[in-house]
Amino acid sequence: MRITFFAAKSYDKESFNSIKALYPELELEYWETELSAKTASYVTDSEAICAFVSSDVSEKVLKVLSERGVKLVLMRCAGFNNVDLDAATKYGIKVMRVPGYSPEAVAEHAMSLAMAVNRHLHKAYLRVRENNYSLQGLVGVNFYGKTAGIIGTGKIGAAMAKICHGYGMKVIAYDMYHNPDLDFVEYIEMDELLAKSDLISLHCPLMDSTYHLINIDTIKKMKDGVILINTSRGGLVKTDDLIMGIREHKFFGVGLDVYEEETSNVFENHEDEIMMHSTTARLLSFPNVIVTSHQGFFTEEALEAISRTTMDNARAYLNGEKSGTELN
Ligand code: NAI
């Protein structure tokens, strides 16, 4: 079976090619271009395509893919809010994903962002490079003894809770499901979490019910001087409201690995272009905000696990077996 990869970067090719020999029944074709209705129409002789977080897997695209004979969409990521699952089912396309390739990779990045905004590492790095050793404006807070509020304690949220616990923080959480592995975590209601947390980290998926979970009302309920971290999905935070909160000095710091306008930016180099997104530009203008480009997953271990599971998914599909990672 041939798999056409969309938005394939050199590191994708490297990690998939390194295990390719173990899957002789699979042929891999890498396209650097992103998936769209237009690029989908160029697919030939591929029963499967492989897409990523910023790919457009909408009904329009799925329709074209089905016309080109595609029967399987392999998402090489955990989130699938960009996939129209009902449409996939309608067009007879199976969708599989990589549910938990390395929760620690994302959680460790979330804590890196939290520590970076707390201790102003983004400024300190530049300052010392300029031969400026002043500490003015670099004061942070101890995380030890503070309260971490985790929203969503699935695989990544649980890993983040453990990291915060290791820092000596009190860990509180909001999730409809209480993770039995987290005996040190106190589950409370959302409003109470917002009011009590010194650090809030978002780890729930983006769904209709979580869209703009962080908005002006929920921001108002937070402690003054809170640190907010989002490594989950941009749509969880209403950016205009976040900007309003930042301007009102609500936040000690904000760390975003994901944000609403990221889709056209993710993994691309636009350094010679005029920035067209005004909210992204505004976010980047704040001294207490650090933005990274959806790199939470980006560790060697995670890339290896992603390629393994994706290839196993393709093999299970070919053999008519269930892998447990099917979304429809
Ligand atoms: P998971 O499915 O293991 O856990 C999600 C948890 O969120 C579940 O426990 C669920 O009950 C909870 N939840 C659902 N609705 C909620 C709500 N309204 N309030 C509070 N909790 C709620 O998912 P996992 O693997 O932990 O991933 C979480 C998210 O992280 C993914 O959906 C994805 O968007 C994001 N992600 C980001 C990456 C990055 O590179 N920045 C990489 C991988 C995932």
GROMACS .gro file of C-alpha atoms and ligand atoms in nm:
model
  372
    1MET     CA    1   0.000   0.000   0.000
    2ARG     CA    2   0.131   0.341  -0.090
    3ILE     CA    3   0.099   0.623   0.165
    4THR     CA    4   0.125   0.983   0.047
    5PHE     CA    5   0.254   1.213   0.319
    6PHE     CA    6   0.145   1.576   0.322
    7ALA     CA    7   0.347   1.858   0.477
    8ALA     CA    8   0.642   1.620   0.510
    9LYS     CA    9   0.948   1.783   0.664
   10SER     CA   10   1.303   1.648   0.663
   11TYR     CA   11   1.261   1.516   1.020
   12ASP     CA   12   0.944   1.329   0.919
   13LYS     CA   13   1.125   1.163   0.630
   14GLU     CA   14   1.420   1.077   0.853
   15SER     CA   15   1.213   0.912   1.127
   16PHE     CA   16   0.982   0.723   0.889
   17ASN     CA   17   1.266   0.613   0.661
   18SER     CA   18   1.463   0.483   0.959
   19ILE     CA   19   1.198   0.214   1.024
   20LYS     CA   20   1.072   0.168   0.668
   21ALA     CA   21   1.259  -0.162   0.621
   22LEU     CA   22   1.042  -0.319   0.893
   23TYR     CA   23   0.731  -0.257   0.684
   24PRO     CA   24   0.802  -0.398   0.336
   25GLU     CA   25   0.431  -0.392   0.247
   26LEU     CA   26   0.422  -0.010   0.274
   27GLU     CA   27   0.551   0.236   0.016
   28LEU     CA   28   0.607   0.592   0.135
   29GLU     CA   29   0.575   0.899  -0.084
   30TYR     CA   30   0.662   1.235   0.072
   31TRP     CA   31   0.508   1.562  -0.041
   32GLU     CA   32   0.622   1.886   0.116
   33THR     CA   33   0.298   2.056   0.021
   34GLU     CA   34   0.016   2.085   0.274
   35LEU     CA   35  -0.312   1.899   0.228
   36SER     CA   36  -0.589   2.100   0.064
   37ALA     CA   37  -0.869   2.029  -0.183
   38LYS     CA   38  -0.629   2.122  -0.464
   39THR     CA   39  -0.332   1.912  -0.352
   40ALA     CA   40  -0.565   1.620  -0.266
   41SER     CA   41  -0.668   1.613  -0.631
   42TYR     CA   42  -0.310   1.520  -0.731
   43VAL     CA   43  -0.312   1.196  -0.529
   44THR     CA   44  -0.281   0.889  -0.750
   45ASP     CA   45  -0.245   0.521  -0.661
   46SER     CA   46  -0.236   0.589  -0.288
   47GLU     CA   47  -0.489   0.409  -0.075
   48ALA     CA   48  -0.366   0.603   0.226
   49ILE     CA   49  -0.254   0.957   0.302
   50CYS     CA   50  -0.074   1.081   0.610
   51ALA     CA   51  -0.159   1.425   0.753
   52PHE     CA   52  -0.066   1.639   1.053
   53VAL     CA   53  -0.209   1.893   1.300
   54SER     CA   54  -0.232   2.186   1.060
   55SER     CA   55  -0.364   1.985   0.762
   56ASP     CA   56  -0.708   2.067   0.628
   57VAL     CA   57  -0.902   1.741   0.663
   58SER     CA   58  -1.242   1.899   0.608
   59GLU     CA   59  -1.539   1.752   0.422
   60LYS     CA   60  -1.433   1.925   0.098
   61VAL     CA   61  -1.086   1.768   0.112
   62LEU     CA   62  -1.216   1.425   0.216
   63LYS     CA   63  -1.456   1.426  -0.079
   64VAL     CA   64  -1.167   1.485  -0.321
   65LEU     CA   65  -0.955   1.221  -0.147
   66SER     CA   66  -1.235   0.965  -0.179
   67GLU     CA   67  -1.266   1.046  -0.550
   68ARG     CA   68  -0.891   0.978  -0.581
   69GLY     CA   69  -0.938   0.633  -0.422
   70VAL     CA   70  -0.811   0.714  -0.073
   71LYS     CA   71  -0.955   0.483   0.194
   72LEU     CA   72  -0.735   0.565   0.491
   73VAL     CA   73  -0.623   0.889   0.658
   74LEU     CA   74  -0.333   0.839   0.896
   75MET     CA   75  -0.302   1.132   1.135
   76ARG     CA   76   0.058   1.144   1.260
   77CYS     CA   77  -0.055   1.330   1.573
   78ALA     CA   78  -0.287   1.293   1.873
   79GLY     CA   79  -0.532   1.583   1.820
   80PHE     CA   80  -0.793   1.545   1.546
   81ASN     CA   81  -1.003   1.863   1.575
   82ASN     CA   82  -0.903   1.941   1.213
   83VAL     CA   83  -1.066   1.619   1.083
   84ASP     CA   84  -1.434   1.602   0.986
   85LEU     CA   85  -1.497   1.250   1.112
   86ASP     CA   86  -1.861   1.240   1.001
   87ALA     CA   87  -1.759   1.330   0.647
   88ALA     CA   88  -1.479   1.069   0.654
   89THR     CA   89  -1.732   0.804   0.751
   90LYS     CA   90  -1.972   0.928   0.483
   91TYR     CA   91  -1.701   0.887   0.215
   92GLY     CA   92  -1.592   0.548   0.349
   93ILE     CA   93  -1.255   0.673   0.472
   94LYS     CA   94  -1.109   0.528   0.789
   95VAL     CA   95  -0.918   0.773   1.013
   96MET     CA   96  -0.649   0.657   1.255
   97ARG     CA   97  -0.424   0.859   1.483
   98VAL     CA   98  -0.137   0.835   1.728
   99PRO     CA   99  -0.311   0.875   2.064
  100GLY     CA  100  -0.025   0.906   2.310
  101TYR     CA  101   0.321   0.906   2.159
  102SER     CA  102   0.505   1.089   2.433
  103PRO     CA  103   0.292   1.278   2.683
  104GLU     CA  104   0.608   1.371   2.872
  105ALA     CA  105   0.743   1.555   2.565
  106VAL     CA  106   0.448   1.797   2.567
  107ALA     CA  107   0.431   1.826   2.946
  108GLU     CA  108   0.804   1.901   2.969
  109HIS     CA  109   0.760   2.175   2.707
  110ALA     CA  110   0.466   2.317   2.904
  111MET     CA  111   0.687   2.339   3.214
  112SER     CA  112   0.971   2.487   3.005
  113LEU     CA  113   0.737   2.765   2.891
  114ALA     CA  114   0.617   2.820   3.247
  115MET     CA  115   0.971   2.845   3.383
  116ALA     CA  116   1.087   3.059   3.091
  117VAL     CA  117   0.816   3.323   3.145
  118ASN     CA  118   0.859   3.300   3.521
  119ARG     CA  119   1.237   3.357   3.518
  120HIS     CA  120   1.232   3.572   3.200
  121LEU     CA  121   1.476   3.343   3.020
  122HIS     CA  122   1.384   3.493   2.683
  123LYS     CA  123   1.510   3.832   2.803
  124ALA     CA  124   1.801   3.703   3.008
  125TYR     CA  125   1.940   3.510   2.710
  126LEU     CA  126   1.941   3.816   2.485
  127ARG     CA  127   2.070   4.046   2.758
  128VAL     CA  128   2.379   3.840   2.836
  129ARG     CA  129   2.454   3.801   2.466
  130GLU     CA  130   2.462   4.184   2.451
  131ASN     CA  131   2.714   4.196   2.736
  132ASN     CA  132   2.440   4.324   2.969
  133TYR     CA  133   2.445   4.150   3.308
  134SER     CA  134   2.177   4.360   3.476
  135LEU     CA  135   1.903   4.176   3.663
  136GLN     CA  136   1.659   4.464   3.639
  137GLY     CA  137   1.310   4.330   3.560
  138LEU     CA  138   1.412   3.964   3.574
  139VAL     CA  139   1.270   3.875   3.915
  140GLY     CA  140   1.055   3.561   3.918
  141VAL     CA  141   0.872   3.356   4.181
  142ASN     CA  142   0.946   3.019   4.341
  143PHE     CA  143   0.718   2.749   4.204
  144TYR     CA  144   0.789   2.549   4.521
  145GLY     CA  145   0.489   2.585   4.751
  146LYS     CA  146   0.269   2.745   4.483
  147THR     CA  147  -0.048   2.597   4.334
  148ALA     CA  148  -0.062   2.444   3.986
  149GLY     CA  149  -0.405   2.410   3.825
  150ILE     CA  150  -0.423   2.146   3.552
  151ILE     CA  151  -0.724   2.155   3.319
  152GLY     CA  152  -0.756   1.808   3.168
  153THR     CA  153  -0.568   1.524   3.337
  154GLY     CA  154  -0.545   1.273   3.053
  155LYS     CA  155  -0.204   1.154   2.939
  156ILE     CA  156  -0.034   1.494   2.899
  157GLY     CA  157  -0.213   1.664   3.190
  158ALA     CA  158  -0.114   1.373   3.417
  159ALA     CA  159   0.251   1.405   3.309
  160MET     CA  160   0.235   1.782   3.378
  161ALA     CA  161   0.073   1.720   3.719
  162LYS     CA  162   0.363   1.488   3.810
  163ILE     CA  163   0.620   1.747   3.700
  164CYS     CA  164   0.448   2.018   3.908
  165HIS     CA  165   0.433   1.778   4.205
  166GLY     CA  166   0.807   1.722   4.163
  167TYR     CA  167   0.860   2.099   4.187
  168GLY     CA  168   0.693   2.089   4.528
  169MET     CA  169   0.374   2.253   4.407
  170LYS     CA  170   0.026   2.180   4.537
  171VAL     CA  171  -0.157   2.033   4.237
  172ILE     CA  172  -0.527   2.088   4.178
  173ALA     CA  173  -0.716   1.982   3.867
  174TYR     CA  174  -1.040   2.000   3.677
  175ASP     CA  175  -1.155   1.708   3.462
  176MET     CA  176  -1.484   1.518   3.441
  177TYR     CA  177  -1.280   1.200   3.481
  178HIS     CA  178  -1.060   1.168   3.787
  179ASN     CA  179  -0.732   1.001   3.699
  180PRO     CA  180  -0.677   0.726   3.960
  181ASP     CA  181  -0.295   0.743   3.912
  182LEU     CA  182  -0.285   1.097   4.051
  183ASP     CA  183  -0.338   1.041   4.423
  184PHE     CA  184  -0.158   1.369   4.506
  185VAL     CA  185  -0.402   1.576   4.296
  186GLU     CA  186  -0.710   1.743   4.439
  187TYR     CA  187  -0.995   1.757   4.185
  188ILE     CA  188  -1.210   2.068   4.220
  189GLU     CA  189  -1.457   2.266   4.010
  190MET     CA  190  -1.327   2.490   3.733
  191ASP     CA  191  -1.414   2.822   3.901
  192GLU     CA  192  -1.230   2.722   4.217
  193LEU     CA  193  -0.929   2.610   4.012
  194LEU     CA  194  -0.920   2.944   3.832
  195ALA     CA  195  -0.935   3.133   4.162
  196LYS     CA  196  -0.670   2.927   4.343
  197SER     CA  197  -0.401   2.857   4.081
  198ASP     CA  198  -0.070   3.040   4.048
  199LEU     CA  199   0.003   2.840   3.733
  200ILE     CA  200  -0.274   2.722   3.499
  201SER     CA  201  -0.188   2.471   3.229
  202LEU     CA  202  -0.437   2.361   2.963
  203HIS     CA  203  -0.439   1.994   2.863
  204CYS     CA  204  -0.794   1.922   2.746
  205PRO     CA  205  -0.877   1.864   2.380
  206LEU     CA  206  -1.041   2.125   2.157
  207MET     CA  207  -1.408   2.040   2.114
  208ASP     CA  208  -1.727   2.244   2.083
  209SER     CA  209  -1.755   2.233   2.464
  210THR     CA  210  -1.399   2.357   2.523
  211TYR     CA  211  -1.381   2.619   2.245
  212HIS     CA  212  -1.279   2.953   2.405
  213LEU     CA  213  -1.274   2.794   2.750
  214ILE     CA  214  -1.038   3.076   2.845
  215ASN     CA  215  -1.226   3.401   2.777
  216ILE     CA  216  -1.276   3.732   2.952
  217ASP     CA  217  -1.513   3.578   3.210
  218THR     CA  218  -1.280   3.293   3.304
  219ILE     CA  219  -0.978   3.525   3.297
  220LYS     CA  220  -1.152   3.755   3.547
  221LYS     CA  221  -1.190   3.459   3.784
  222MET     CA  222  -0.813   3.393   3.783
  223LYS     CA  223  -0.572   3.519   4.049
  224ASP     CA  224  -0.385   3.837   3.963
  225GLY     CA  225  -0.031   3.748   3.861
  226VAL     CA  226  -0.121   3.401   3.733
  227ILE     CA  227   0.093   3.222   3.473
  228LEU     CA  228  -0.113   3.070   3.188
  229ILE     CA  229   0.027   2.796   2.964
  230ASN     CA  230  -0.141   2.651   2.657
  231THR     CA  231   0.024   2.356   2.483
  232SER     CA  232  -0.308   2.199   2.384
  233ARG     CA  233  -0.493   2.377   2.103
  234GLY     CA  234  -0.519   2.747   2.013
  235GLY     CA  235  -0.899   2.748   2.007
  236LEU     CA  236  -0.914   2.684   2.382
  237VAL     CA  237  -0.815   3.047   2.438
  238LYS     CA  238  -1.002   3.346   2.297
  239THR     CA  239  -0.700   3.547   2.190
  240ASP     CA  240  -0.866   3.890   2.191
  241ASP     CA  241  -0.978   3.834   2.551
  242LEU     CA  242  -0.633   3.708   2.646
  243ILE     CA  243  -0.480   4.025   2.502
  244MET     CA  244  -0.728   4.232   2.702
  245GLY     CA  245  -0.628   4.041   3.018
  246ILE     CA  246  -0.257   4.089   2.945
  247ARG     CA  247  -0.313   4.465   2.899
  248GLU     CA  248  -0.493   4.475   3.233
  249HIS     CA  249  -0.179   4.318   3.393
  250LYS     CA  250  -0.370   4.004   3.493
  251PHE     CA  251  -0.085   3.771   3.404
  252PHE     CA  252   0.266   3.735   3.540
  253GLY     CA  253   0.336   3.552   3.217
  254VAL     CA  254   0.177   3.362   2.934
  255GLY     CA  255   0.336   3.072   2.743
  256LEU     CA  256   0.172   2.958   2.422
  257ASP     CA  257   0.284   2.665   2.211
  258VAL     CA  258  -0.047   2.692   2.025
  259TYR     CA  259  -0.264   2.993   1.938
  260GLU     CA  260  -0.567   3.061   1.723
  261GLU     CA  261  -0.394   3.194   1.413
  262GLU     CA  262  -0.114   2.942   1.405
  263THR     CA  263  -0.229   2.725   1.112
  264SER     CA  264  -0.049   2.910   0.833
  265ASN     CA  265   0.259   2.965   1.052
  266VAL     CA  266   0.313   2.618   1.191
  267PHE     CA  267   0.651   2.476   1.090
  268GLU     CA  268   0.704   2.742   0.819
  269ASN     CA  269   0.970   3.010   0.790
  270HIS     CA  270   0.811   3.349   0.714
  271GLU     CA  271   1.105   3.564   0.827
  272ASP     CA  272   1.117   3.773   0.508
  273GLU     CA  273   0.743   3.837   0.495
  274ILE     CA  274   0.523   4.113   0.636
  275MET     CA  275   0.321   3.967   0.921
  276MET     CA  276  -0.044   3.960   0.818
  277HIS     CA  277  -0.197   3.842   1.146
  278SER     CA  278  -0.258   4.133   1.376
  279THR     CA  279  -0.342   3.927   1.685
  280THR     CA  280  -0.023   3.721   1.651
  281ALA     CA  281   0.174   4.044   1.616
  282ARG     CA  282   0.006   4.185   1.928
  283LEU     CA  283   0.081   3.869   2.127
  284LEU     CA  284   0.445   3.887   2.023
  285SER     CA  285   0.466   4.249   2.136
  286PHE     CA  286   0.418   4.171   2.506
  287PRO     CA  287   0.731   4.133   2.721
  288ASN     CA  288   0.571   3.864   2.942
  289VAL     CA  289   0.449   3.638   2.659
  290ILE     CA  290   0.650   3.357   2.501
  291VAL     CA  291   0.518   3.191   2.188
  292THR     CA  292   0.661   2.873   2.038
  293SER     CA  293   0.540   2.711   1.719
  294HIS     CA  294   0.363   2.390   1.817
  295GLN     CA  295   0.684   2.217   1.920
  296GLY     CA  296   0.557   2.046   2.234
  297PHE     CA  297   0.572   1.706   2.066
  298PHE     CA  298   0.913   1.765   1.910
  299THR     CA  299   1.153   1.524   2.079
  300GLU     CA  300   1.347   1.232   1.934
  301GLU     CA  301   1.146   0.989   2.143
  302ALA     CA  302   0.813   1.133   2.028
  303LEU     CA  303   0.913   1.134   1.659
  304GLU     CA  304   1.013   0.770   1.684
  305ALA     CA  305   0.688   0.675   1.858
  306ILE     CA  306   0.484   0.871   1.600
  307SER     CA  307   0.644   0.692   1.305
  308ARG     CA  308   0.614   0.350   1.471
  309THR     CA  309   0.246   0.389   1.560
  310THR     CA  310   0.157   0.538   1.220
  311MET     CA  311   0.322   0.248   1.037
  312ASP     CA  312   0.159  -0.004   1.276
  313ASN     CA  313  -0.176   0.165   1.208
  314ALA     CA  314  -0.127   0.125   0.832
  315ARG     CA  315  -0.030  -0.239   0.876
  316ALA     CA  316  -0.332  -0.311   1.101
  317TYR     CA  317  -0.561  -0.151   0.841
  318LEU     CA  318  -0.404  -0.358   0.561
  319ASN     CA  319  -0.446  -0.678   0.761
  320GLY     CA  320  -0.805  -0.592   0.848
  321GLU     CA  321  -0.715  -0.576   1.218
  322LYS     CA  322  -0.817  -0.324   1.485
  323SER     CA  323  -0.536  -0.113   1.631
  324GLY     CA  324  -0.746   0.073   1.887
  325THR     CA  325  -0.646   0.405   1.732
  326GLU     CA  326  -0.939   0.426   1.488
  327LEU     CA  327  -1.143   0.746   1.514
  328ASN     CA  328  -1.439   0.626   1.307
  329NAI     P1  329  -0.620   1.277   2.657
  329NAI     O1  330  -0.738   1.237   2.575
  329NAI     O2  331  -0.534   1.170   2.718
  329NAI     O3  332  -0.669   1.372   2.776
  329NAI     C1  333  -0.759   1.477   2.761
  329NAI     C2  334  -0.829   1.497   2.894
  329NAI     O4  335  -0.907   1.615   2.885
  329NAI     C3  336  -0.923   1.382   2.930
  329NAI     O5  337  -0.894   1.335   3.061
  329NAI     C4  338  -1.061   1.446   2.925
  329NAI     O6  339  -1.154   1.393   3.019
  329NAI     C5  340  -1.027   1.591   2.957
  329NAI     N1  341  -1.130   1.687   2.921
  329NAI     C6  342  -1.217   1.684   2.816
  329NAI     N2  343  -1.296   1.793   2.821
  329NAI     C7  344  -1.258   1.866   2.929
  329NAI     C8  345  -1.303   1.988   2.987
  329NAI     N3  346  -1.402   2.056   2.934
  329NAI     N4  347  -1.240   2.032   3.098
  329NAI     C9  348  -1.139   1.961   3.153
  329NAI     N5  349  -1.094   1.845   3.104
  329NAI    C10  350  -1.152   1.798   2.993
  329NAI     O7  351  -0.533   1.374   2.565
  329NAI     P2  352  -0.378   1.406   2.576
  329NAI     O8  353  -0.298   1.304   2.503
  329NAI     O9  354  -0.345   1.435   2.717
  329NAI    O10  355  -0.369   1.540   2.487
  329NAI    C11  356  -0.434   1.659   2.527
  329NAI    C12  357  -0.428   1.759   2.413
  329NAI    O11  358  -0.294   1.801   2.393
  329NAI    C13  359  -0.469   1.702   2.275
  329NAI    O12  360  -0.608   1.707   2.256
  329NAI    C14  361  -0.397   1.792   2.180
  329NAI    O13  362  -0.483   1.898   2.144
  329NAI    C15  363  -0.280   1.849   2.262
  329NAI     N6  364  -0.150   1.809   2.208
  329NAI    C16  365  -0.058   1.908   2.181
  329NAI    C17  366   0.068   1.877   2.131
  329NAI    C18  367   0.172   1.980   2.104
  329NAI    O14  368   0.270   1.952   2.033
  329NAI     N7  369   0.161   2.101   2.157
  329NAI    C19  370   0.103   1.737   2.100
  329NAI    C20  371   0.002   1.641   2.139
  329NAI    C21  372  -0.121   1.678   2.188
   0.00000   0.00000   0.00000
